[in-house]
Amino acid sequence: MSDAADQIFVLARRSVVRTSRQPAQWIAPLVFPMLLLAVNSGGLKAVTHLPGFPTDSYVAFALAVPFIQGALFATMNAGTELARDIQTGFLNRLALTPLRGAALLAGHLGGVVALGLVQACFYLAVGLAVGVRPASGVGGVAVLLVFAALIALAFGSLGTWAALRTGSAESVQSLFPVFFVFLFLSSMAIPRNLIQQAWFRDVANANPVSYLLECVRSLIITGWNGEALGLGFGVVAAVGVGALALSARALPQRLAR
Amino acid sequence: MERPNTIEAERLVREFKKGPRAVDGIDLRVEPGEIYGFLGPNGAGKSTTVLMLTTLLPPTAGTARVAGYDVVREGPDVRATIGAALQEAALDGLLTGREHLRLQATLQGLPRAERPARADELLERVGLMEAADRKVRGYSGGMKRRLDLALALVHRPRVLFLDEPTTGLDPQSRAALWTEVGRLAREEGVTVFLTTQYLEEADVLADRVGIIDHGRIVAEGTPAELKAQVGRPTVEAMPADERIADVLARFGEPVPSAKGVAVRLAGDADLTAIVRALDAKGLLVDNLQLHQPTLDDVFLAKTGRSLEGAGDEEEAASRGLAMQPAA
């Protein structure tokens, strides 16, 4: 293994080890989305009777939501952990080694992606356990996991950028409600074409989170849907590339070396 | 050919936006294998100087070279040469001591096969072998400082920066750290740049001392040289008795004493001669003390203030509080 790969690996491992040793960091992203899924599936089951609703299983419809919630937790965790490293001076310790900035970002985000994948496998396992069968088959599950990893990377990069800009764990955490507003103003609970309120439908149409949800949903409910996949991967690529570019720009200032 | 592990700075300046000039044109040179003590109160500019010399903060003006490498233009070479334990022991409370050392060894590019042995060697050296597999959040302040030192040494640096390494430590931990730092300089030829606000630490450990105040070096030399600049030792005798004062006056210039009588000794006077003179007069003395000048006396002579409490005074001033004159 090259020096750079070695460095990325140990930083990613540190990220995973840190999370595993803080139960609140991994229990919340696993349990809360499942609780919300259970509540929504029970309370909104009647929605499946609406003409044009894409499935008769609300659990299958709502299973996409935990994937996005998991990404929000990834954003929080990635940002908070990095901000804490800045606040404690641990980032200065890293800055005093020959570690390259790109390797630092890659290692940090590598851990976030690994945890995002663990979350995605858990959500999928719960879905399978309650009878959801992905319409796109085994291949679709593989694509779903890749998509989950990319969402974790993209949103983790956003959290990383926030941490690098503010240097404060509290500031990063204050972003959480903002992200949740995006989630609630999307097609989270009902397909966009069935939203009756015009303003809400317009907001959901403009909200990129809707397309992330529909990408996951297409793989679970409708099978291979090029448009949904294209929009979903397009949104995640745009967010990811943008956030990574911003993080890469902010890192040298924060390393100050 | 390996460059000499010196530290040099010329007219080094660091200004902060809307703030004071934290470092105001300092010049210094530290020789290979030397322990240089950078002594000053809180807020004097010690840590800012260390941050600049370790490439973590760019200077506003002036130049600095570490092991011959310019800290601005040759940052990676500087970082490959130095080890640093900064003011706060920046450790990850969720990792163990051994995990820290292995992480640091990897990031410093040590060969994979060498990492476990190097980690064990350093854990042994700083006395943390028994605690090696415990999470750092359970370590005492002294243990954290020792681990911090071990981490700074992983890649066998030739120049070591220690920013207030013993602040807040108990005397036993402080002595252990002094022993290790001394050994590094004497046996391994490591150049050590050590900041401290403890007079005793600079006195005991440093080959040379630079005293910094308000961003400027106000005095520099060996501890003995600096103390010699201030003057001769004083002798103080108790009780305050006019006849004792008369005897003492034969040996030097009288100086004020709160508890008894005192003189600053003249050139060749010594304590035994004073004892004989007092005995010859049949005078009984309860207490006789020889006071060598301290680095605090040097600081007092150079700045008009005592080092102890100077930092508090500056912090109060920076908060906009007027210091009340003593009654």
GROMACS .gro file of N, CA and C in nm, chain B residues 66-162:
model
  291
  323VAL      N    1   1.433   2.665   1.009
  323VAL     CA    2   1.449   2.554   1.104
  323VAL      C    3   1.526   2.445   1.030
  324ALA      N    4   1.637   2.405   1.089
  324ALA     CA    5   1.728   2.309   1.024
  324ALA      C    6   1.765   2.357   0.884
  325GLY      N    7   1.775   2.485   0.868
  325GLY     CA    8   1.816   2.542   0.740
  325GLY      C    9   1.703   2.562   0.641
  326TYR      N   10   1.583   2.516   0.675
  326TYR     CA   11   1.469   2.529   0.582
  326TYR      C   12   1.384   2.650   0.620
  327ASP      N   13   1.346   2.726   0.520
  327ASP     CA   14   1.263   2.844   0.543
  327ASP      C   15   1.121   2.800   0.581
  328VAL      N   16   1.067   2.857   0.688
  328VAL     CA   17   0.937   2.809   0.738
  328VAL      C   18   0.821   2.845   0.644
  329VAL      N   19   0.841   2.944   0.558
  329VAL     CA   20   0.733   2.981   0.466
  329VAL      C   21   0.746   2.905   0.334
  330ARG      N   22   0.867   2.905   0.278
  330ARG     CA   23   0.884   2.847   0.144
  330ARG      C   24   0.912   2.696   0.145
  331GLU      N   25   0.962   2.645   0.256
  331GLU     CA   26   0.998   2.503   0.261
  331GLU      C   27   0.928   2.432   0.377
  332GLY      N   28   0.798   2.460   0.390
  332GLY     CA   29   0.719   2.405   0.500
  332GLY      C   30   0.727   2.253   0.513
  333PRO      N   31   0.708   2.177   0.403
  333PRO     CA   32   0.713   2.031   0.416
  333PRO      C   33   0.847   1.981   0.469
  334ASP      N   34   0.959   2.047   0.428
  334ASP     CA   35   1.091   2.004   0.478
  334ASP      C   36   1.103   2.035   0.628
  335VAL      N   37   1.049   2.151   0.667
  335VAL     CA   38   1.053   2.186   0.810
  335VAL      C   39   0.975   2.081   0.889
  336ARG      N   40   0.854   2.050   0.841
  336ARG     CA   41   0.768   1.957   0.916
  336ARG      C   42   0.828   1.817   0.923
  337ALA      N   43   0.906   1.780   0.820
  337ALA     CA   44   0.969   1.647   0.822
  337ALA      C   45   1.081   1.641   0.925
  338THR      N   46   1.133   1.758   0.963
  338THR     CA   47   1.248   1.764   1.053
  338THR      C   48   1.209   1.778   1.198
  339ILE      N   49   1.092   1.837   1.221
  339ILE     CA   50   1.057   1.875   1.359
  339ILE      C   51   0.954   1.780   1.423
  340GLY      N   52   0.953   1.783   1.555
  340GLY     CA   53   0.844   1.724   1.632
  340GLY      C   54   0.789   1.837   1.717
  341ALA      N   55   0.661   1.832   1.748
  341ALA     CA   56   0.604   1.942   1.826
  341ALA      C   57   0.498   1.891   1.921
  342ALA      N   58   0.505   1.940   2.043
  342ALA     CA   59   0.396   1.919   2.140
  342ALA      C   60   0.345   2.058   2.174
  343LEU      N   61   0.229   2.090   2.120
  343LEU     CA   62   0.179   2.227   2.135
  343LEU      C   63   0.112   2.246   2.270
  344GLN      N   64   0.064   2.369   2.293
  344GLN     CA   65   0.022   2.407   2.428
  344GLN      C   66  -0.085   2.314   2.486
  345GLU      N   67  -0.187   2.285   2.406
  345GLU     CA   68  -0.288   2.189   2.452
  345GLU      C   69  -0.247   2.054   2.397
  346ALA      N   70  -0.244   1.952   2.483
  346ALA     CA   71  -0.212   1.818   2.435
  346ALA      C   72  -0.328   1.772   2.348
  347ALA      N   73  -0.314   1.790   2.216
  347ALA     CA   74  -0.425   1.763   2.123
  347ALA      C   75  -0.436   1.614   2.099
  348LEU      N   76  -0.513   1.549   2.182
  348LEU     CA   77  -0.527   1.404   2.173
  348LEU      C   78  -0.672   1.369   2.149
  349ASP      N   79  -0.693   1.249   2.097
  349ASP     CA   80  -0.829   1.201   2.073
  349ASP      C   81  -0.868   1.113   2.192
  350GLY      N   82  -0.959   1.164   2.273
  350GLY     CA   83  -0.996   1.093   2.395
  350GLY      C   84  -1.053   0.955   2.373
  351LEU      N   85  -1.100   0.927   2.252
  351LEU     CA   86  -1.162   0.797   2.225
  351LEU      C   87  -1.061   0.694   2.176
  352LEU      N   88  -0.941   0.736   2.145
  352LEU     CA   89  -0.838   0.640   2.102
  352LEU      C   90  -0.748   0.606   2.220
  353THR      N   91  -0.683   0.491   2.211
  353THR     CA   92  -0.588   0.454   2.316
  353THR      C   93  -0.452   0.517   2.285
  354GLY      N   94  -0.364   0.509   2.383
  354GLY     CA   95  -0.229   0.561   2.362
  354GLY      C   96  -0.160   0.490   2.247
  355ARG      N   97  -0.174   0.360   2.243
  355ARG     CA   98  -0.108   0.282   2.137
  355ARG      C   99  -0.167   0.317   2.000
  356GLU      N  100  -0.300   0.335   1.995
  356GLU     CA  101  -0.363   0.373   1.866
  356GLU      C  102  -0.312   0.509   1.818
  357HIS      N  103  -0.294   0.601   1.912
  357HIS     CA  104  -0.238   0.732   1.874
  357HIS      C  105  -0.100   0.715   1.811
  358LEU      N  106  -0.017   0.635   1.875
  358LEU     CA  107   0.121   0.621   1.825
  358LEU      C  108   0.124   0.553   1.689
  359ARG      N  109   0.038   0.454   1.670
  359ARG     CA  110   0.036   0.386   1.539
  359ARG      C  111  -0.017   0.478   1.430
  360LEU      N  112  -0.119   0.557   1.466
  360LEU     CA  113  -0.173   0.654   1.369
  360LEU      C  114  -0.063   0.754   1.330
  361GLN      N  115   0.004   0.806   1.431
  361GLN     CA  116   0.110   0.905   1.406
  361GLN      C  117   0.223   0.843   1.324
  362ALA      N  118   0.259   0.719   1.355
  362ALA     CA  119   0.368   0.652   1.283
  362ALA      C  120   0.331   0.634   1.135
  363THR      N  121   0.205   0.603   1.110
  363THR     CA  122   0.161   0.587   0.970
  363THR      C  123   0.164   0.721   0.899
  364LEU      N  124   0.109   0.823   0.963
  364LEU     CA  125   0.103   0.955   0.899
  364LEU      C  126   0.243   1.012   0.878
  365GLN      N  127   0.337   0.973   0.963
  365GLN     CA  128   0.474   1.021   0.948
  365GLN      C  129   0.552   0.936   0.847
  366GLY      N  130   0.488   0.833   0.795
  366GLY     CA  131   0.551   0.754   0.688
  366GLY      C  132   0.651   0.651   0.735
  367LEU      N  133   0.642   0.608   0.862
  367LEU     CA  134   0.733   0.502   0.907
  367LEU      C  135   0.696   0.371   0.836
  368PRO      N  136   0.796   0.288   0.801
  368PRO     CA  137   0.764   0.160   0.737
  368PRO      C  138   0.671   0.078   0.826
  369ARG      N  139   0.578   0.008   0.761
  369ARG     CA  140   0.475  -0.067   0.832
  369ARG      C  141   0.533  -0.160   0.939
  370ALA      N  142   0.641  -0.230   0.904
  370ALA     CA  143   0.698  -0.329   0.996
  370ALA      C  144   0.757  -0.263   1.121
  371GLU      N  145   0.795  -0.137   1.107
  371GLU     CA  146   0.862  -0.069   1.218
  371GLU      C  147   0.764  -0.009   1.319
  372ARG      N  148   0.639   0.013   1.275
  372ARG     CA  149   0.544   0.090   1.357
  372ARG      C  150   0.516   0.030   1.495
  373PRO      N  151   0.483  -0.101   1.504
  373PRO     CA  152   0.450  -0.153   1.638
  373PRO      C  153   0.568  -0.143   1.735
  374ALA      N  154   0.689  -0.172   1.685
  374ALA     CA  155   0.806  -0.169   1.773
  374ALA      C  156   0.835  -0.026   1.818
  375ARG      N  157   0.818   0.071   1.726
  375ARG     CA  158   0.844   0.210   1.761
  375ARG      C  159   0.741   0.258   1.865
  376ALA      N  160   0.618   0.215   1.846
  376ALA     CA  161   0.513   0.253   1.942
  376ALA      C  162   0.548   0.197   2.080
  377ASP      N  163   0.586   0.070   2.085
  377ASP     CA  164   0.621   0.010   2.214
  377ASP      C  165   0.741   0.079   2.277
  378GLU      N  166   0.841   0.109   2.195
  378GLU     CA  167   0.962   0.173   2.246
  378GLU      C  168   0.929   0.307   2.313
  379LEU      N  169   0.845   0.384   2.246
  379LEU     CA  170   0.811   0.516   2.300
  379LEU      C  171   0.720   0.506   2.421
  380LEU      N  172   0.627   0.411   2.418
  380LEU     CA  173   0.540   0.392   2.534
  380LEU      C  174   0.623   0.356   2.657
  381GLU      N  175   0.721   0.271   2.633
  381GLU     CA  176   0.811   0.231   2.743
  381GLU      C  177   0.889   0.352   2.793
  382ARG      N  178   0.939   0.429   2.699
  382ARG     CA  179   1.026   0.541   2.735
  382ARG      C  180   0.951   0.646   2.817
  383VAL      N  181   0.825   0.671   2.784
  383VAL     CA  182   0.751   0.774   2.859
  383VAL      C  183   0.668   0.715   2.973
  384GLY      N  184   0.690   0.585   2.997
  384GLY     CA  185   0.625   0.523   3.113
  384GLY      C  186   0.476   0.502   3.098
  385LEU      N  187   0.431   0.473   2.976
  385LEU     CA  188   0.287   0.455   2.954
  385LEU      C  189   0.253   0.314   2.907
  386MET      N  190   0.346   0.221   2.920
  386MET     CA  191   0.321   0.087   2.867
  386MET      C  192   0.198   0.023   2.931
  387GLU      N  193   0.184   0.042   3.061
  387GLU     CA  194   0.069  -0.021   3.129
  387GLU      C  195  -0.064   0.039   3.087
  388ALA      N  196  -0.061   0.167   3.051
  388ALA     CA  197  -0.185   0.237   3.013
  388ALA      C  198  -0.203   0.241   2.861
  389ALA      N  199  -0.118   0.170   2.789
  389ALA     CA  200  -0.114   0.183   2.643
  389ALA      C  201  -0.247   0.152   2.575
  390ASP      N  202  -0.323   0.058   2.632
  390ASP     CA  203  -0.445   0.016   2.565
  390ASP      C  204  -0.571   0.073   2.631
  391ARG      N  205  -0.549   0.176   2.711
  391ARG     CA  206  -0.664   0.247   2.770
  391ARG      C  207  -0.695   0.371   2.689
  392LYS      N  208  -0.824   0.408   2.686
  392LYS     CA  209  -0.861   0.528   2.611
  392LYS      C  210  -0.800   0.651   2.680
  393VAL      N  211  -0.756   0.744   2.598
  393VAL     CA  212  -0.682   0.860   2.648
  393VAL      C  213  -0.768   0.949   2.737
  394ARG      N  214  -0.901   0.945   2.721
  394ARG     CA  215  -0.985   1.032   2.804
  394ARG      C  216  -0.975   0.996   2.952
  395GLY      N  217  -0.923   0.876   2.982
  395GLY     CA  218  -0.903   0.837   3.121
  395GLY      C  219  -0.765   0.870   3.173
  396TYR      N  220  -0.681   0.929   3.091
  396TYR     CA  221  -0.544   0.961   3.134
  396TYR      C  222  -0.544   1.087   3.223
  397SER      N  223  -0.445   1.094   3.311
  397SER     CA  224  -0.425   1.216   3.389
  397SER      C  225  -0.355   1.319   3.299
  398GLY      N  226  -0.347   1.444   3.349
  398GLY     CA  227  -0.281   1.549   3.272
  398GLY      C  228  -0.136   1.513   3.240
  399GLY      N  229  -0.067   1.455   3.339
  399GLY     CA  230   0.073   1.418   3.318
  399GLY      C  231   0.087   1.308   3.214
  400MET      N  232  -0.003   1.212   3.217
  400MET     CA  233   0.003   1.102   3.119
  400MET      C  234  -0.022   1.156   2.979
  401LYS      N  235  -0.116   1.251   2.967
  401LYS     CA  236  -0.144   1.309   2.835
  401LYS      C  237  -0.022   1.383   2.782
  402ARG      N  238   0.044   1.457   2.871
  402ARG     CA  239   0.163   1.531   2.829
  402ARG      C  240   0.274   1.436   2.783
  403ARG      N  241   0.288   1.324   2.855
  403ARG     CA  242   0.392   1.228   2.819
  403ARG      C  243   0.359   1.162   2.686
  404LEU      N  244   0.231   1.133   2.665
  404LEU     CA  245   0.192   1.075   2.535
  404LEU      C  246   0.215   1.177   2.424
  405ASP      N  247   0.184   1.302   2.453
  405ASP     CA  248   0.205   1.409   2.355
  405ASP      C  249   0.352   1.414   2.314
  406LEU      N  250   0.439   1.402   2.414
  406LEU     CA  251   0.583   1.403   2.385
  406LEU      C  252   0.621   1.282   2.300
  407ALA      N  253   0.568   1.166   2.337
  407ALA     CA  254   0.599   1.045   2.260
  407ALA      C  255   0.555   1.060   2.114
  408LEU      N  256   0.438   1.121   2.093
  408LEU     CA  257   0.388   1.140   1.957
  408LEU      C  258   0.479   1.234   1.878
  409ALA      N  259   0.533   1.333   1.948
  409ALA     CA  260   0.623   1.427   1.880
  409ALA      C  261   0.754   1.360   1.840
  410LEU      N  262   0.785   1.247   1.904
  410LEU     CA  263   0.915   1.183   1.880
  410LEU      C  264   0.906   1.065   1.784
  411VAL      N  265   0.787   1.032   1.738
  411VAL     CA  266   0.768   0.909   1.659
  411VAL      C  267   0.865   0.899   1.543
  412HIS      N  268   0.884   1.007   1.470
  412HIS     CA  269   0.965   1.001   1.347
  412HIS      C  270   1.109   1.046   1.371
  413ARG      N  271   1.152   1.042   1.496
  413ARG     CA  272   1.288   1.078   1.536
  413ARG      C  273   1.327   1.218   1.485
  414PRO      N  274   1.254   1.320   1.529
  414PRO     CA  275   1.284   1.456   1.480
  414PRO      C  276   1.418   1.504   1.533
  415ARG      N  277   1.479   1.595   1.459
  415ARG     CA  278   1.609   1.651   1.502
  415ARG      C  279   1.589   1.783   1.576
  416VAL      N  280   1.469   1.839   1.560
  416VAL     CA  281   1.435   1.962   1.633
  416VAL      C  282   1.299   1.940   1.700
  417LEU      N  283   1.292   1.976   1.827
  417LEU     CA  284   1.170   1.950   1.903
  417LEU      C  285   1.116   2.082   1.960
  418PHE      N  286   0.989   2.108   1.936
  418PHE     CA  287   0.924   2.226   1.993
  418PHE      C  288   0.828   2.181   2.103
  419LEU      N  289   0.844   2.236   2.219
  419LEU     CA  290   0.756   2.202   2.332
  419LEU      C  291   0.696   2.331   2.385
   0.00000   0.00000   0.00000
